[in-house]
mmCIF file of C-alpha atoms in Angstrom:
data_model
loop_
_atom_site.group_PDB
_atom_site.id
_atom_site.type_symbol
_atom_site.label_atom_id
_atom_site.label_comp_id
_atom_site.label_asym_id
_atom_site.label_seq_id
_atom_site.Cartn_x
_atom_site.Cartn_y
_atom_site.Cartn_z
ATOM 1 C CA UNK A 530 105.670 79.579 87.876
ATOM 2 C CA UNK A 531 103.070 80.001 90.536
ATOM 3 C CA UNK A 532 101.257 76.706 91.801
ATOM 4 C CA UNK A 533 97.707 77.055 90.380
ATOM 5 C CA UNK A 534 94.412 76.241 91.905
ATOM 6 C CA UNK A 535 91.559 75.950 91.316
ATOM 7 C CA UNK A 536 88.157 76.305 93.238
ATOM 8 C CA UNK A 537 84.962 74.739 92.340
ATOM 9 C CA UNK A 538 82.570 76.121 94.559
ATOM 10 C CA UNK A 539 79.544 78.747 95.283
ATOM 11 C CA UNK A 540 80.135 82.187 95.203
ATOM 12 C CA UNK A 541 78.929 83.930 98.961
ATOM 13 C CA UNK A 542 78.413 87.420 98.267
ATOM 14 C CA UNK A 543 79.043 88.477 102.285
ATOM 15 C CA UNK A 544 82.130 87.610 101.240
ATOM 16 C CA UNK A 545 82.969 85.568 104.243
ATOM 17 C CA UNK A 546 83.008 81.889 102.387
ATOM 18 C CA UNK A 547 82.557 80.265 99.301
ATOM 19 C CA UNK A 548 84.644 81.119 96.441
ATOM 20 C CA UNK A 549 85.530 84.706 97.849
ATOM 21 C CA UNK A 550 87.097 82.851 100.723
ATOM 22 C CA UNK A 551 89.065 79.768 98.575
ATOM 23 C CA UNK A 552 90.596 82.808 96.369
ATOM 24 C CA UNK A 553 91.544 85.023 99.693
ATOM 25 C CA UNK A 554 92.929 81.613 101.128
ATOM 26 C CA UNK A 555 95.037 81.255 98.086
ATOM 27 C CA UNK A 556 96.555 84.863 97.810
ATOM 28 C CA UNK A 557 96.987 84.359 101.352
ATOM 29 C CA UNK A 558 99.193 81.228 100.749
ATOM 30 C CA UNK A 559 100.983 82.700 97.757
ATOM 31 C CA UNK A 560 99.214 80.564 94.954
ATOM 32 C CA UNK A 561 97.243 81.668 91.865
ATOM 33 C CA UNK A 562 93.474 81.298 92.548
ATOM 34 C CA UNK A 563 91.068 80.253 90.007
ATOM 35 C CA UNK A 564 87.456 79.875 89.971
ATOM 36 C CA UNK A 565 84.832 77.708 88.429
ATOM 37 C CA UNK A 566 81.117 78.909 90.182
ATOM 38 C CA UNK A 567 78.500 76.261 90.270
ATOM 39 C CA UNK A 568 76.067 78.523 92.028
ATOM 40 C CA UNK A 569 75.547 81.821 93.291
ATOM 41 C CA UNK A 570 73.654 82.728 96.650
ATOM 42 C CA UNK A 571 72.478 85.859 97.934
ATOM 43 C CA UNK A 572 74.152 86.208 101.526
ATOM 44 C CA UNK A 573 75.173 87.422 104.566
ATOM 45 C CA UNK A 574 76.243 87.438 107.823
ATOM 46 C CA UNK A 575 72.425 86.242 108.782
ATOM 47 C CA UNK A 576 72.008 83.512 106.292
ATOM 48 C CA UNK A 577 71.277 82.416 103.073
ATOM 49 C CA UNK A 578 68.189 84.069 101.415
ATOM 50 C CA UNK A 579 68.183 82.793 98.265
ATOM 51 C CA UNK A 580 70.540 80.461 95.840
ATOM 52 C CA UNK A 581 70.527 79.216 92.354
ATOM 53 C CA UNK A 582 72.576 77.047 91.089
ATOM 54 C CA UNK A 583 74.200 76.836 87.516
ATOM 55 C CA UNK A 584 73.375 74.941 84.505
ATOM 56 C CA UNK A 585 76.456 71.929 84.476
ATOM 57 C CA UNK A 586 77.360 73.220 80.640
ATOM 58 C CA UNK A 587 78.095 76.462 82.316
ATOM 59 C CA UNK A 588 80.148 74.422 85.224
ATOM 60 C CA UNK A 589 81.930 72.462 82.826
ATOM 61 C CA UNK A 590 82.810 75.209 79.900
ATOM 62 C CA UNK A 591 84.272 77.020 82.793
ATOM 63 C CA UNK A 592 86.269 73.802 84.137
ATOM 64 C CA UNK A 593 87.798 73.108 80.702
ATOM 65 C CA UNK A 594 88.434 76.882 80.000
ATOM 66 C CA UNK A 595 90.841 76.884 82.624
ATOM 67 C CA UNK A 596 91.932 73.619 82.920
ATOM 68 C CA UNK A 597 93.067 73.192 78.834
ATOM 69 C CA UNK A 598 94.536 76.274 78.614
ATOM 70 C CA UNK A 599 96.153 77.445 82.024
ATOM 71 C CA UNK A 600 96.807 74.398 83.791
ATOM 72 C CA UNK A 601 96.209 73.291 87.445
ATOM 73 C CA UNK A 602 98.420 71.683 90.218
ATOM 74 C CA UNK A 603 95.463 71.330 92.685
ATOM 75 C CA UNK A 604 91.523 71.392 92.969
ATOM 76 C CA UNK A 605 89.030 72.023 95.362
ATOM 77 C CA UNK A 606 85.479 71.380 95.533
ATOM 78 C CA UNK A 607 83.023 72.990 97.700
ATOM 79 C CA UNK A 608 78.969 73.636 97.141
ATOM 80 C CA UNK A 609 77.919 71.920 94.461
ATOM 81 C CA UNK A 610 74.051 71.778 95.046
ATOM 82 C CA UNK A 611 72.722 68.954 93.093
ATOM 83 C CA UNK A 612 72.984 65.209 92.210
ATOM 84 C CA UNK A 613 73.734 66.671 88.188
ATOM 85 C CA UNK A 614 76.462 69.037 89.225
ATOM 86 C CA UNK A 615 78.467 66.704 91.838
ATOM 87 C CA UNK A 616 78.431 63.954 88.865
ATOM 88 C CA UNK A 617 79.750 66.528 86.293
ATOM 89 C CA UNK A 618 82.538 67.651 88.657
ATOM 90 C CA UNK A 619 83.457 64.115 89.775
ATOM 91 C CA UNK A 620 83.323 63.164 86.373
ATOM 92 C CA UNK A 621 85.777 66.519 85.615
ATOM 93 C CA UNK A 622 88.102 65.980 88.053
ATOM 94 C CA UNK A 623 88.513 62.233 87.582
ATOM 95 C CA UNK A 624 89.856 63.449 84.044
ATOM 96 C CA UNK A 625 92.462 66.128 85.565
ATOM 97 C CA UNK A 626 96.172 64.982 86.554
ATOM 98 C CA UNK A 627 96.228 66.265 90.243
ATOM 99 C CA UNK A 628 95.299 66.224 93.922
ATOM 100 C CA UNK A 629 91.757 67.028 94.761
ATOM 101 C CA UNK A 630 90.682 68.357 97.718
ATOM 102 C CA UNK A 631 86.608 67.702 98.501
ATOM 103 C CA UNK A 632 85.055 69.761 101.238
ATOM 104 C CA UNK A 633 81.757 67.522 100.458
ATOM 105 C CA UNK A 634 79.564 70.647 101.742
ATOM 106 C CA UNK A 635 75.783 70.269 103.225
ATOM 107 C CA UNK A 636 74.860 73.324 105.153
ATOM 108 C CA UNK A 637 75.897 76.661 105.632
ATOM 109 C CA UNK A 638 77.335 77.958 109.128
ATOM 110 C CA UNK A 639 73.523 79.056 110.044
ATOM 111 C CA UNK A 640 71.960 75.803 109.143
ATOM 112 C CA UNK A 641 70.907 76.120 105.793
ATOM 113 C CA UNK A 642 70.613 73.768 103.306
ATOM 114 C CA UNK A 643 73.240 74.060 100.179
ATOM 115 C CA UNK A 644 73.281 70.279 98.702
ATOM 116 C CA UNK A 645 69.792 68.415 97.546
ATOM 117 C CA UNK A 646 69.001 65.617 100.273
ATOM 118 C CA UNK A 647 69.108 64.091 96.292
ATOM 119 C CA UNK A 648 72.923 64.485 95.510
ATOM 120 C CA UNK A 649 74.107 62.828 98.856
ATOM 121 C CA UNK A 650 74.412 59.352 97.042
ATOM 122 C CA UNK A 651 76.348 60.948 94.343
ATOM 123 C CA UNK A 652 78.690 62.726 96.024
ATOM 124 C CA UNK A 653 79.676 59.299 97.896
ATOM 125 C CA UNK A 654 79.678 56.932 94.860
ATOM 126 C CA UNK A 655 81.306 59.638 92.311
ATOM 127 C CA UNK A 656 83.007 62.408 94.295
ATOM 128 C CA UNK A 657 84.347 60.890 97.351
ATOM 129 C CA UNK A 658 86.327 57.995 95.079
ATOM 130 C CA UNK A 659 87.967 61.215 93.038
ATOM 131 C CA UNK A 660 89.573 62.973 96.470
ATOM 132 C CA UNK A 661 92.965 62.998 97.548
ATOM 133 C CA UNK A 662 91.748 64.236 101.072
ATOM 134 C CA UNK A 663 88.147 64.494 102.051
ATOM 135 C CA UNK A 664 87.329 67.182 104.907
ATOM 136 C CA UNK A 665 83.885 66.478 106.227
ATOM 137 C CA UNK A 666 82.618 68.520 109.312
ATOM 138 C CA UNK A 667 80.710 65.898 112.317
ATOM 139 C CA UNK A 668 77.173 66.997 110.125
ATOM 140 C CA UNK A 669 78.924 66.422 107.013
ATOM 141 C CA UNK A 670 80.027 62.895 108.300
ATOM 142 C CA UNK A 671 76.429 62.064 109.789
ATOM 143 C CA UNK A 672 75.082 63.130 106.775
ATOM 144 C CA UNK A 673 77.115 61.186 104.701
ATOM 145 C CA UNK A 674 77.850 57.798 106.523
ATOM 146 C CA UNK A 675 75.018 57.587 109.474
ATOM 147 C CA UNK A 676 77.734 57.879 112.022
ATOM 148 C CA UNK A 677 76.892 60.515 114.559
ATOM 149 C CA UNK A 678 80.024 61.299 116.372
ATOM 150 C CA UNK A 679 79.797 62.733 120.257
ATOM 151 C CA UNK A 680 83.394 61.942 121.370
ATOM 152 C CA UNK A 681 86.876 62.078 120.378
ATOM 153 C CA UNK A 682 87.282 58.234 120.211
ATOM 154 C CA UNK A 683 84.483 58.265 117.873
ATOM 155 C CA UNK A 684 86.486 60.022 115.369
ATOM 156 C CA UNK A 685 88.212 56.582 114.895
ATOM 157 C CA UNK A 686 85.122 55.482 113.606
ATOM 158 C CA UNK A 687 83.793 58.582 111.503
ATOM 159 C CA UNK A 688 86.992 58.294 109.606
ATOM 160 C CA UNK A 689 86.758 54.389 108.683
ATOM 161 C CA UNK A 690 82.885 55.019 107.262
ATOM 162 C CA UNK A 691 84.235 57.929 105.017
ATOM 163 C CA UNK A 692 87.190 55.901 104.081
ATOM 164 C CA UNK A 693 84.460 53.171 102.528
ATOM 165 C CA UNK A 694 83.795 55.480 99.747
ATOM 166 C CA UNK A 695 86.676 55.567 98.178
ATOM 167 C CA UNK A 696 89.128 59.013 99.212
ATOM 168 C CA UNK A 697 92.451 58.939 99.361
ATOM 169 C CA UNK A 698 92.896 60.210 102.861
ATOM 170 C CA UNK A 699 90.246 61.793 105.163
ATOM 171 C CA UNK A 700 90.037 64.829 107.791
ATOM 172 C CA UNK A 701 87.449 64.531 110.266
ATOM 173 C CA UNK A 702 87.512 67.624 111.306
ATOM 174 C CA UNK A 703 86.268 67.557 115.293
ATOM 175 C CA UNK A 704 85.604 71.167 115.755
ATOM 176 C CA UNK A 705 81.798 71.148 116.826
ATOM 177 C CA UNK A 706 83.011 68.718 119.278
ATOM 178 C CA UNK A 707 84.071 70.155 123.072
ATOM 179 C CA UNK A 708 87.252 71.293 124.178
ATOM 180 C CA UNK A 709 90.356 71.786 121.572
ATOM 181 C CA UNK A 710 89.664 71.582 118.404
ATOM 182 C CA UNK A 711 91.140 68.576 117.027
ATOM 183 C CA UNK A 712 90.944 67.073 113.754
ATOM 184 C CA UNK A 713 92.046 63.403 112.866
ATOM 185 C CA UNK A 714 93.711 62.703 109.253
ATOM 186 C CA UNK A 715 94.041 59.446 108.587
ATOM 187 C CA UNK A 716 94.488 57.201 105.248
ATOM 188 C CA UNK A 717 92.852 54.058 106.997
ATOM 189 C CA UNK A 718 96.771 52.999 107.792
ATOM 190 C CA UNK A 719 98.454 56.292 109.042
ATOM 191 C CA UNK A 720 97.294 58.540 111.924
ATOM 192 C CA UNK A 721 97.336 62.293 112.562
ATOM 193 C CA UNK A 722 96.076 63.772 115.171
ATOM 194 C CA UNK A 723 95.995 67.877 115.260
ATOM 195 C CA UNK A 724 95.396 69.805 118.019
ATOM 196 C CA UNK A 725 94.786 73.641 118.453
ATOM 197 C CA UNK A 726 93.436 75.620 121.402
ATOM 198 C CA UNK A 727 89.685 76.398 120.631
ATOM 199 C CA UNK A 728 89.696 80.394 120.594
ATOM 200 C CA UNK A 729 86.268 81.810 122.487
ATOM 201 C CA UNK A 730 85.239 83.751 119.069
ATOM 202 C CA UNK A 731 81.422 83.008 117.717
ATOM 203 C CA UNK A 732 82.553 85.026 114.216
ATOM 204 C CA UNK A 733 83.688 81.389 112.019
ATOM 205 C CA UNK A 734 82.137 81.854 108.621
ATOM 206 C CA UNK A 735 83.469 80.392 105.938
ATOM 207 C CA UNK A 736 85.941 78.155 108.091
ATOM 208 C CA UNK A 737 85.539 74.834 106.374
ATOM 209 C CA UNK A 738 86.328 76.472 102.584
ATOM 210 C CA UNK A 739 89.435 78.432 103.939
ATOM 211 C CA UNK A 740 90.645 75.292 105.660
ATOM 212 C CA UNK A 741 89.906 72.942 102.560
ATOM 213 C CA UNK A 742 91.258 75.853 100.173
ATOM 214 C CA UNK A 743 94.723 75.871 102.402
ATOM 215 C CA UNK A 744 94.976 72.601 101.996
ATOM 216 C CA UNK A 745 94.756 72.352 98.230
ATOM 217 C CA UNK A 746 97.365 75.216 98.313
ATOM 218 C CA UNK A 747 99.851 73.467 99.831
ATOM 219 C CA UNK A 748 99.110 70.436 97.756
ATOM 220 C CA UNK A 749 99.747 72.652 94.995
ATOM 221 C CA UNK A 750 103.568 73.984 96.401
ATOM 222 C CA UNK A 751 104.210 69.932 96.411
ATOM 223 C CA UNK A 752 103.538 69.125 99.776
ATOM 224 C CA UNK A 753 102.358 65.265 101.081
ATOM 225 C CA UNK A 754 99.810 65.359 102.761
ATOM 226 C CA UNK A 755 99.905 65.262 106.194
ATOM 227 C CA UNK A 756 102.365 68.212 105.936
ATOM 228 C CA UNK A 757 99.523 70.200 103.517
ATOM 229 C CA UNK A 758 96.999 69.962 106.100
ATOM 230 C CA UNK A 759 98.885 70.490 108.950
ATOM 231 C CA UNK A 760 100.232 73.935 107.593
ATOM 232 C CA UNK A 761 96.799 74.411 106.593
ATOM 233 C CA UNK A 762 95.268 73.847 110.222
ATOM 234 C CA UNK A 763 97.753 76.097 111.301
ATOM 235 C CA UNK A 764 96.467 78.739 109.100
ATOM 236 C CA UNK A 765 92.831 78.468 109.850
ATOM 237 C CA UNK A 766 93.543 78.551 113.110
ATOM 238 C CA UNK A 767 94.955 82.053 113.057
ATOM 239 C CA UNK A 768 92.341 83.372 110.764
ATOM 240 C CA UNK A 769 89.540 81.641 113.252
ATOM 241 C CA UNK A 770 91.291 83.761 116.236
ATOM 242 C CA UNK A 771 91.034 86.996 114.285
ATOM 243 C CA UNK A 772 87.579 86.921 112.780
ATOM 244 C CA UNK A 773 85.898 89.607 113.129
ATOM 245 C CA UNK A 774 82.428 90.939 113.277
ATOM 246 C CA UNK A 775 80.723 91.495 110.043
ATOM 247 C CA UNK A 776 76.921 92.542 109.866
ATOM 248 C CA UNK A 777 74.378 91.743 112.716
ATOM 249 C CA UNK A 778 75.350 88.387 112.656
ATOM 250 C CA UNK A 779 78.018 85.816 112.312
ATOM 251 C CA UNK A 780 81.029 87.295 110.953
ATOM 252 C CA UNK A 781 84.289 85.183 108.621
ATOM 253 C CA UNK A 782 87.332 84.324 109.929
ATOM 254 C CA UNK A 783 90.315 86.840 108.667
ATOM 255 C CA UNK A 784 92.026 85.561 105.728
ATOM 256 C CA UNK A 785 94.174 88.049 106.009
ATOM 257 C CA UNK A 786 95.422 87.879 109.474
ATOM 258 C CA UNK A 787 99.201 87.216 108.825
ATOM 259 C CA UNK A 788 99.476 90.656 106.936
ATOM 260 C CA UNK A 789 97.891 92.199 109.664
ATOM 261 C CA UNK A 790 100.176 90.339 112.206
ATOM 262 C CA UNK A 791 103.191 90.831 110.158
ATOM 263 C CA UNK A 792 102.130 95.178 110.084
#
């Protein structure tokens, strides 16, 4: 059968993150996508104009829907809005028999806001203890933890005060950072450093949910971990150098870029 996963997430309707990207990532990767939607935005390649989030019996009737009867080797979190919704989720996925991946989302590529200032203390006491791998961006972490990271050594650091909360493994992923782009995985004992050349292209939306979704994909084919995300850097990285302009404004990544490369 098909490794299933599932995405619990916001739906973007540019398209270019969200749950449109976790389900691209996962036909990409040759899984079976599945969606629960906590919230729906309107969106583009400007911004964020509006979002509303979902009431958490709609979350969770959609969670158990798919769950009971269809079955899933993998999960993935991304916007989840408010304190309410990240404790119904946690709660959720502490209940399901397989790897979580939590991309603990704050803002959106253009700065706006898509978690309540109110949930941050849930989504470190409930959701962070739930995750196989955490993938916090250098905001995410400084949001999170209080530790504002300006170097690579520093990463060291960022890593530990995620660890605190309770994840199996974390990826601080270093990419606002200059030079490559490298991210550090690390369970607190093991270290992995990965390293890709920093391509000069400003069209990046929806790069954290492709990368979190590619992880959970190869999670979901069996993988350990280190070996999930490093496939799974490798494939963001591709779809980073191909994005393409989109709108008048910040444009996604290419999901698809290996068919195209492969044409």
């Amino acid at each position: 059968m098909i490794p299933r996963v599932l995405t619990v997430a916001g739906s973007d309707s540019g398209g270019g993150a969200g749950i449109q990207a976790d389900l691209k990532t996962m036909l990409a990767l040759g899984v079976h996508g599945m969606s629960v939607i906590t919230a729906v935005t309107a969106q583009n390649s400007l911004g964020v104009q509006g979002a509303w989030e979902l009431p958490v019996e709609a979350v969770r009737a959609q969670y158990r829907s798919v769950v009971d009867d269809i079955g899933v080797q993998a999960v993935k979190t991304g916007m989840l809005a408010s304190a309410e919704l990240v404790e119904a989720v946690a709660e959720l996925i502490g209940g399901t028999d397989a790897p979580a991946v939590i991309d603990p989302v704050g803002v959106s590529k253009h700065g706006d806001s898509l978690l309540a200032s109110s949930a941050l203390e849930s989504v470190r006491t409930k959701l962070l203890p739930v995750a196989t791998v955490a993938t916090p961006n250098l905001d995410e972490v400084a949001q999170l933890t209080g530790v504002h990271v300006e170097s690579e050594e520093q990463l060291r650091q960022a890593a530990a005060a995620v660890l605190e909360y309770g994840p199996r493994w974390v990826l601080i992923k270093g990419g606002h950072l200059p030079g490559d782009a490298v991210d550090l995985l690390t369970d607190g004992s093991a270290e992995h450093w990965l390293r890709a050349p920093r391509h000069d292209n400003r069209h990046t939306h929806g790069t954290g949910c492709t990368l979190a979704s590619a992880i959970a994909a190869g999670l979901a084919k069996g993988l350990a971990v280190p070996e999930a995300v490093t496939a799974a850097k490798e494939y963001v990285t591709g779809a980073i150098e191909a994005g393409f302009a989109l709108g008048g404004g910040i444009g996604p990544v290419d999901h698809g870029w290996r068919f195209r490369a492969g044409a």
